mmCIF file of C-alpha atoms and ligand atoms in Angstrom:
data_model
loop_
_atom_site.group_PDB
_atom_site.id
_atom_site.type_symbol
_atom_site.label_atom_id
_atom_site.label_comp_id
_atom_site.label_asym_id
_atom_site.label_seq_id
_atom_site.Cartn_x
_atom_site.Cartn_y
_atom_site.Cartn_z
ATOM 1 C CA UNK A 1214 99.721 77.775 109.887
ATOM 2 C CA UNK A 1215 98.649 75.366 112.865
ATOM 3 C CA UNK A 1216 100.217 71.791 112.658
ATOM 4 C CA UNK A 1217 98.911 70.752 109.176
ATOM 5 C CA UNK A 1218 96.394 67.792 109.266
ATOM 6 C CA UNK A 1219 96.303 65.493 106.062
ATOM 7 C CA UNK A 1220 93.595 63.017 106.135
ATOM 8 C CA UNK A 1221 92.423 60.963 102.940
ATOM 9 C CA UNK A 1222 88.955 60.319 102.695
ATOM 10 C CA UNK A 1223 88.784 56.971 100.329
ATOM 11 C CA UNK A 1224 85.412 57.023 100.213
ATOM 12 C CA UNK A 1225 83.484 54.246 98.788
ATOM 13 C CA UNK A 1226 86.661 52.894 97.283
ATOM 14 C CA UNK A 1227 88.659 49.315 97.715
ATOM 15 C CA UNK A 1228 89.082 45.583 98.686
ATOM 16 C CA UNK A 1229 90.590 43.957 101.407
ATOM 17 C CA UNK A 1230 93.378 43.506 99.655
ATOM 18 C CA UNK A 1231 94.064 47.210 98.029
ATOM 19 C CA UNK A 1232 92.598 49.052 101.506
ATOM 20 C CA UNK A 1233 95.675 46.593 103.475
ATOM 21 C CA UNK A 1234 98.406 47.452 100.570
ATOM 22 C CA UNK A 1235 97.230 51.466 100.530
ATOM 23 C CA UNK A 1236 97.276 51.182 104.283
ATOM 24 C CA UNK A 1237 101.141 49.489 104.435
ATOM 25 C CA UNK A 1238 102.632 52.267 102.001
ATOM 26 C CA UNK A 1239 100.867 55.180 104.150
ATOM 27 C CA UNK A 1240 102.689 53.972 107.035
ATOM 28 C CA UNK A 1241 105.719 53.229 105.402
ATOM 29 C CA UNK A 1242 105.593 56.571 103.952
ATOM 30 C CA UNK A 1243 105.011 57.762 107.087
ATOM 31 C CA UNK A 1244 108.255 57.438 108.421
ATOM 32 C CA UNK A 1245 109.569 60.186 106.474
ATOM 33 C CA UNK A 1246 107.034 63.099 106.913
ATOM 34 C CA UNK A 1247 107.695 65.133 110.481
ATOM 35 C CA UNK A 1248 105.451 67.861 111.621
ATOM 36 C CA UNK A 1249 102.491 66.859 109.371
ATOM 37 C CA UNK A 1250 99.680 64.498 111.182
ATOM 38 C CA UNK A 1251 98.185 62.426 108.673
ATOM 39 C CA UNK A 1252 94.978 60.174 108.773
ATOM 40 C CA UNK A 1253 93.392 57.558 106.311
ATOM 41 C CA UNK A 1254 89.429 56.954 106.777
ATOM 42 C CA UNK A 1255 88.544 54.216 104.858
ATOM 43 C CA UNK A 1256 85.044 52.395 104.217
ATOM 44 C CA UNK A 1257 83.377 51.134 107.664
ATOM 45 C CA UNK A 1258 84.138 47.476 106.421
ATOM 46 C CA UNK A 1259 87.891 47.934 106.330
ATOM 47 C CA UNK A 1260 88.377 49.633 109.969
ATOM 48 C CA UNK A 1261 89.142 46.651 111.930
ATOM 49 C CA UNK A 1262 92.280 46.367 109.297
ATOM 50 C CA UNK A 1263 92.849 49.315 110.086
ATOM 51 C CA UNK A 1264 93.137 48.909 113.250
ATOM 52 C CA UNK A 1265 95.236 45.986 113.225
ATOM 53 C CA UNK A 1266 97.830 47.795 110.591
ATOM 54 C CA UNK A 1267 97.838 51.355 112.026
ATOM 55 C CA UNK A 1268 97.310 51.596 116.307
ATOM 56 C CA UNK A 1269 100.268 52.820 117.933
ATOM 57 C CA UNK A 1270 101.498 54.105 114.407
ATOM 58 C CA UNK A 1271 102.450 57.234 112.859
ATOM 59 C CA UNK A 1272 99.004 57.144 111.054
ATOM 60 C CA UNK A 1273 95.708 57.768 112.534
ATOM 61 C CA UNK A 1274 92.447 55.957 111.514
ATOM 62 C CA UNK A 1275 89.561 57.796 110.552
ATOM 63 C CA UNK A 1276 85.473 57.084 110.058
ATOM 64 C CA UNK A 1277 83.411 58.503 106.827
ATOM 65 C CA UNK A 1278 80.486 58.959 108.428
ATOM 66 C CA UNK A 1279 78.655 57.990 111.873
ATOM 67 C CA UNK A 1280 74.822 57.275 113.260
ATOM 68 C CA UNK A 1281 73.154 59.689 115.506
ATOM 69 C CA UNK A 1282 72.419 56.951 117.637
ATOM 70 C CA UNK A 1283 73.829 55.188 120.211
ATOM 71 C CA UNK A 1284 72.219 51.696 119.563
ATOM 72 C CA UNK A 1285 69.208 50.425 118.575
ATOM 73 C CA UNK A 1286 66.521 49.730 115.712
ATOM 74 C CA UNK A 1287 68.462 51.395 113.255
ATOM 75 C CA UNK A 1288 69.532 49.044 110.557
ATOM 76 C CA UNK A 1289 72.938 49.916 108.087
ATOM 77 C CA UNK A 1290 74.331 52.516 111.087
ATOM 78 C CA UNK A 1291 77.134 52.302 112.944
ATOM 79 C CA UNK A 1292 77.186 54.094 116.306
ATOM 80 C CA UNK A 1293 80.077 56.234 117.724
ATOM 81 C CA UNK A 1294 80.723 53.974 120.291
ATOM 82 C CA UNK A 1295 81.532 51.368 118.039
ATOM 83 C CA UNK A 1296 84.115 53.677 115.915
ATOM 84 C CA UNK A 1297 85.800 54.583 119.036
ATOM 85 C CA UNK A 1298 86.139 50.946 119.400
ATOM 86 C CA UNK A 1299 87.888 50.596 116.584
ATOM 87 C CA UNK A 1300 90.595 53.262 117.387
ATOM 88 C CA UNK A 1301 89.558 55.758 115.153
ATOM 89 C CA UNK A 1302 90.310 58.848 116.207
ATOM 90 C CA UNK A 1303 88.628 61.210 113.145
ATOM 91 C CA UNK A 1304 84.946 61.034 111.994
ATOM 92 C CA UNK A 1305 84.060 62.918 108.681
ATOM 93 C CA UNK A 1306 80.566 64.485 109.450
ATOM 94 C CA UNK A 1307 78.514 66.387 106.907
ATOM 95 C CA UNK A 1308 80.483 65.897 103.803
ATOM 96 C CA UNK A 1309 78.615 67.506 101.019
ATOM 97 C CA UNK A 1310 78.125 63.980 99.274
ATOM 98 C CA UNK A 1311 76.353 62.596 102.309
ATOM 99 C CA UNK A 1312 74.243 66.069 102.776
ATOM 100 C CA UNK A 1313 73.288 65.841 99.155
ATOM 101 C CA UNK A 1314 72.478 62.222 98.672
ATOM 102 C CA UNK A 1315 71.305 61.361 101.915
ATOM 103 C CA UNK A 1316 69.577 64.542 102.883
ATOM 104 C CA UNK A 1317 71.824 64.860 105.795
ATOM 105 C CA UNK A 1318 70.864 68.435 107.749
ATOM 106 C CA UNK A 1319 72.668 71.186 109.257
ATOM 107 C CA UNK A 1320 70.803 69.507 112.195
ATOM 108 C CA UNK A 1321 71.669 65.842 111.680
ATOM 109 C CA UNK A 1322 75.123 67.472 111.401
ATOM 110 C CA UNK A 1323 75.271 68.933 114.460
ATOM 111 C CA UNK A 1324 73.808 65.962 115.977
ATOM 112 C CA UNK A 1325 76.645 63.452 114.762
ATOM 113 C CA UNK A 1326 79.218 66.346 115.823
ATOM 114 C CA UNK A 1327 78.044 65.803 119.361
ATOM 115 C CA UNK A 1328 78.050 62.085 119.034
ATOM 116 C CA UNK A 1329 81.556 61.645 117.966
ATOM 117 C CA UNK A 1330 83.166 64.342 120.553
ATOM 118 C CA UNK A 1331 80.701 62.728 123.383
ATOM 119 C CA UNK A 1332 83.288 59.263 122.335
ATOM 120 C CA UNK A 1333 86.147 61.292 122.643
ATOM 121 C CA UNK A 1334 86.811 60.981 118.877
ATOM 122 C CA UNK A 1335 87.055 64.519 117.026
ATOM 123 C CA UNK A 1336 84.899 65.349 114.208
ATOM 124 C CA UNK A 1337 85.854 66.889 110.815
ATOM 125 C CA UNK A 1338 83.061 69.242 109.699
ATOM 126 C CA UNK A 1339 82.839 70.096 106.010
ATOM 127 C CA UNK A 1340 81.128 72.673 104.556
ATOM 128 C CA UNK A 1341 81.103 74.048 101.010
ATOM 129 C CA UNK A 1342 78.761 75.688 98.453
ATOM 130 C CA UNK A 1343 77.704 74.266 94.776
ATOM 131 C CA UNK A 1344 78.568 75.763 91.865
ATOM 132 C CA UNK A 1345 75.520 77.295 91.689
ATOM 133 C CA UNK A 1346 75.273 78.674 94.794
ATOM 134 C CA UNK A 1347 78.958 80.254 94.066
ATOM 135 C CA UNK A 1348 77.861 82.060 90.473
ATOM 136 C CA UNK A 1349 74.477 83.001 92.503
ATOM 137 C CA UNK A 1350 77.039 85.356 94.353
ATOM 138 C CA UNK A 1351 75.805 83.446 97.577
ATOM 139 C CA UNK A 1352 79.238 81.328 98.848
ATOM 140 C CA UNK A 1353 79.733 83.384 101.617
ATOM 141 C CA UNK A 1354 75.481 83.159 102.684
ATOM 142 C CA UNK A 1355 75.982 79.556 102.460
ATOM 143 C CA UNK A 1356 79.246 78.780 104.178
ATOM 144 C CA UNK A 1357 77.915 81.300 107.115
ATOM 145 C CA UNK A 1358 74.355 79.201 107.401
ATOM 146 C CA UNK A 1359 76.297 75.718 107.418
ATOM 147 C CA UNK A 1360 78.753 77.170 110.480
ATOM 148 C CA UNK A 1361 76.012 79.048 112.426
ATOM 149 C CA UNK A 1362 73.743 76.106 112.787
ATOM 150 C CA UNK A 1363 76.488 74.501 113.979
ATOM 151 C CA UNK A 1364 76.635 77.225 116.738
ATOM 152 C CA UNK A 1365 73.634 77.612 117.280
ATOM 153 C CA UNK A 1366 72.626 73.659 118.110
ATOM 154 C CA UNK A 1367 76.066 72.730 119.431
ATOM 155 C CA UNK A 1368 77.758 75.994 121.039
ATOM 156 C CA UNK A 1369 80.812 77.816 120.234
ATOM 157 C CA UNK A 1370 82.636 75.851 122.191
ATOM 158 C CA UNK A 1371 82.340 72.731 120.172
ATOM 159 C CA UNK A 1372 84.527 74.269 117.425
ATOM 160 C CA UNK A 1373 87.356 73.403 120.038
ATOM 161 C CA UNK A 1374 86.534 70.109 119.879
ATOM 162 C CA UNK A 1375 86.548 69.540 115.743
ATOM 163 C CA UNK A 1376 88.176 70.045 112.155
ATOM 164 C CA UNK A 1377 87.214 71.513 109.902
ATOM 165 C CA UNK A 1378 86.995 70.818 106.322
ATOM 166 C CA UNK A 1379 86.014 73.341 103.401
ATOM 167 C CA UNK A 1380 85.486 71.439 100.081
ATOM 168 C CA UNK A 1381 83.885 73.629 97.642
ATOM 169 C CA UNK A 1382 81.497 71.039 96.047
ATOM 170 C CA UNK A 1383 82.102 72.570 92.587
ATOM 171 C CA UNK A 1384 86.077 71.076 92.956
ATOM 172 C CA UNK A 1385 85.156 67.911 94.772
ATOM 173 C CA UNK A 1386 86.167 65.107 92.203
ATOM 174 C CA UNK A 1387 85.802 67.333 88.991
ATOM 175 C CA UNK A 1388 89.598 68.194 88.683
ATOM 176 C CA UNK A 1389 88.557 71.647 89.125
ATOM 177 C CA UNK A 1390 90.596 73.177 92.395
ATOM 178 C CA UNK A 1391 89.865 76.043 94.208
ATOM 179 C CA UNK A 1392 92.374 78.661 93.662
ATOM 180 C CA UNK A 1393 94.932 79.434 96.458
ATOM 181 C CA UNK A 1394 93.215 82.812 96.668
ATOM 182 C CA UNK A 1395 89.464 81.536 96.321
ATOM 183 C CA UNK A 1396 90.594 78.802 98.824
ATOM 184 C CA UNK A 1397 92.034 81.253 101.348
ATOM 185 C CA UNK A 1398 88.803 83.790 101.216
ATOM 186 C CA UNK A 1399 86.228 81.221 102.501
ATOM 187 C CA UNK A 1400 89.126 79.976 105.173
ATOM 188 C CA UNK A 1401 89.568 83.366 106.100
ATOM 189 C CA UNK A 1402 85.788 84.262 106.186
ATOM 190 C CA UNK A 1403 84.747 81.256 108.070
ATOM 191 C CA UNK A 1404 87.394 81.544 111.050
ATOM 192 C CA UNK A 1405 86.491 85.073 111.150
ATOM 193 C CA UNK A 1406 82.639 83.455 111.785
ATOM 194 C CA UNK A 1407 84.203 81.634 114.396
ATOM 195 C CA UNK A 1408 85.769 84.872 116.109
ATOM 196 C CA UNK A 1409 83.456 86.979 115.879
ATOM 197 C CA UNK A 1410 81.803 84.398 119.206
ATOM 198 C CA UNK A 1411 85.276 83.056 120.234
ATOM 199 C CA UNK A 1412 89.133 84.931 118.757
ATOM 200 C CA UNK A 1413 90.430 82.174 120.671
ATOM 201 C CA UNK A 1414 88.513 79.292 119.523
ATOM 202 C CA UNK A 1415 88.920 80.920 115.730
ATOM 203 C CA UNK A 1416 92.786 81.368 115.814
ATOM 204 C CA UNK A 1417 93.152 77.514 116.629
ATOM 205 C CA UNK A 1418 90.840 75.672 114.551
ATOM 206 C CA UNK A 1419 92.380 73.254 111.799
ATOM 207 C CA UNK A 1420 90.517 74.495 108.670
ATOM 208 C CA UNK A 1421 91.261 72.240 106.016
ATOM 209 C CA UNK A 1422 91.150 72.358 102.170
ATOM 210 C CA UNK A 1423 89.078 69.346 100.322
ATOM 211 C CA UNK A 1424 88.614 69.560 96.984
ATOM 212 C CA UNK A 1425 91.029 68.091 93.767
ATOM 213 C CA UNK A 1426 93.764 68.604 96.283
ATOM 214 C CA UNK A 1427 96.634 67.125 94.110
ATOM 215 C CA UNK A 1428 100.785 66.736 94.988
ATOM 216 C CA UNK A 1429 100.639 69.453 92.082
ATOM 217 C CA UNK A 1430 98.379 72.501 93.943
ATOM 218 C CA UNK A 1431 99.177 70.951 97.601
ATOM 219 C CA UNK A 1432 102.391 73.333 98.214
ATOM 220 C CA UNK A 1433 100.352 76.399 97.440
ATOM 221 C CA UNK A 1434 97.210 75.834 98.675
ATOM 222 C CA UNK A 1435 98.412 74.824 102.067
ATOM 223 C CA UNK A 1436 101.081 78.205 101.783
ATOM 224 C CA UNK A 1437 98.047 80.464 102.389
ATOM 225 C CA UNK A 1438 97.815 81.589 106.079
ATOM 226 C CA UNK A 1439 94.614 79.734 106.680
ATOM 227 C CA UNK A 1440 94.732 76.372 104.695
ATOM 228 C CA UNK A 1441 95.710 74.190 107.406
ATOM 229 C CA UNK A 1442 95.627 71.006 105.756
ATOM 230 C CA UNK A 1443 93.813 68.986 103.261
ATOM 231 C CA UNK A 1444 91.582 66.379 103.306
ATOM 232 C CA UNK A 1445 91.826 64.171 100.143
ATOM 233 C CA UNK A 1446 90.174 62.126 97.750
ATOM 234 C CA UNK A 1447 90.922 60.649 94.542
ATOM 235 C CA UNK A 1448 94.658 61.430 95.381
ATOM 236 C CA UNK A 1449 94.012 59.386 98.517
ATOM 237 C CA UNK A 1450 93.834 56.490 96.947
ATOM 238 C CA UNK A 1451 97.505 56.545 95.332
ATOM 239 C CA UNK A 1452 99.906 56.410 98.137
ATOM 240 C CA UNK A 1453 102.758 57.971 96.102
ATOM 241 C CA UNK A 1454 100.518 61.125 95.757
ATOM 242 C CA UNK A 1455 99.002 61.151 99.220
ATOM 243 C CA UNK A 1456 102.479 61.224 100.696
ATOM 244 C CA UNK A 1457 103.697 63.845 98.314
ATOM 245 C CA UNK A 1458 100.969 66.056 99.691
ATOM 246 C CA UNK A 1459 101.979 65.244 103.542
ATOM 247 C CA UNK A 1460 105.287 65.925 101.970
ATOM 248 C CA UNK A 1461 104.210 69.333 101.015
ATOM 249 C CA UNK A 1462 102.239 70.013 104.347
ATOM 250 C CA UNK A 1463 105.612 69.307 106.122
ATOM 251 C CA UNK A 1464 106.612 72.023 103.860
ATOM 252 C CA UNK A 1465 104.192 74.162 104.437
ATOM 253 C CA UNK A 1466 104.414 73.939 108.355
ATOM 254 C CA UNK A 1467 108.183 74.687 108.454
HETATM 255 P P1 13P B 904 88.698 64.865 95.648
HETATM 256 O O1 13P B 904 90.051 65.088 96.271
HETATM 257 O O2 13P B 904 88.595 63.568 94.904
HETATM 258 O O3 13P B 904 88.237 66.042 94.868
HETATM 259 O O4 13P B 904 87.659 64.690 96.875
HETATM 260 C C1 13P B 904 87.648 65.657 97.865
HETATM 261 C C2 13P B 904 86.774 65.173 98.954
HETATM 262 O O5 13P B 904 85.573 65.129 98.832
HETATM 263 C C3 13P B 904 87.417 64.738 100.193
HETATM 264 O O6 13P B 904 86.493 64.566 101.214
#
């Protein structure tokens, strides 16, 4: 396992008042976990809390999402510049709830990729397959298509430069959790996508696990030789439970 990355992805989820309490018990939290390297990305709105809570702290601050742009006519976006800004150091990019209600492309994808890592900020790429796709028999067709763009608009050498994130969108928010072993297959098949253009590249790219990750499953999922971290919802937003799972990456990684 590479040092496990634990990153809670709130979503659209909180006030100023909850987002600055969640925050306070992260980083309180914080103090016990050791190897694990945890990150919270709230909403755009509450970053500049962030900010204020979290630089120079245990905790790093993370983005949900990011423009293509750099600046310009492009009302409701919010550039990479100004995240950097900010001091976030993670930007979600192409989570399966922005691809599939905002028609975000393999090609936007790789376009926000190169945004984020041109503002020296590292991306978290998700991938995953639907429920449908999975029964279809065609997980592995998808997960391959989603990482090959990727190569194929951005280089090999930008999976140096990011996370990645596999959330099987049949587990995302449904209770329904990958098992270790379906969990470790797609890790295992998509870094051996990676090294089949780069072994070195392959062997250290974060690949983590998003989907009903819970302080019950964490332990075990994050046990398997290619779960190298989780990135968390619902459980996110409970700090008792998102520290339980650093807790168990800390576990994991010793
Ligand atoms: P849940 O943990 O709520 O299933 O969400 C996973 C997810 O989408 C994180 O990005």
């Amino acid at each position: 396992m590479r040092q496990p990355l634990i990153a809670g992805n709130w979503k659209l989820n909180g006030t100023k008042v909850s987002a600055k309490a969640l925050m306070t018990a992260v980083l309180e939290g914080a103090k016990e976990i050791g190897k694990a390297e945890i990150a919270v990305c709230p909403p755009f709105a509450f970053l500049d809390l962030g900010e204020r809570l979290l630089s120079g702290g245990r905790v790093r601050l993370g983005a949900q999402n990011v423009c293509t742009e750099a600046g310009g006519a492009y009302t409701g976006e919010v550039s990479a510049a100004m995240l950097a800004e900010f001091g976030c150091r993670y930007v979600i990019c192409g989570h399966s709830e922005r691809r599939e209600y905002y028609g975000e492309t393999d090609a936007i994808v790789a376009r926000k990729l190169a945004v984020v890592v041109s503002n020296r900020m590292t991306p978290i790429l998700c991938v995953g397959e639907t429920l449908e796709q999975r029964e279809q028999g065609r997980m592995q067709e998808v997960i391959a298509s989603q990482i090959d763009a990727i190569i194929e608009h951005n280089g090999i050498a930008s999976f140096g430069q990011l996370e990645i994130a596999y959330e099987p969108v049949w587990a995302i928010g449904t209770g329904k959790t990958a098992s270790p072993e379906q969990a470790q297959e797609v890790h295992d098949f998509i870094r051996h996508r990676i090294a089949g253009h780069d072994a070195t590249i392959a062997a250290k790219v974060r690949i983590l696990y998003g989907g009903s990750m819970k302080p019950g499953n964490a332990g075990e999922l994050m046990s398997q030789a290619d779960i190298d971290g989780g990135l968390i919802g619902g459980a996110a937003l409970v700090a008792e439970d998102f520290l339980a799972i650093c807790r168990a990456g800390d576990a994991a990684a010793s």
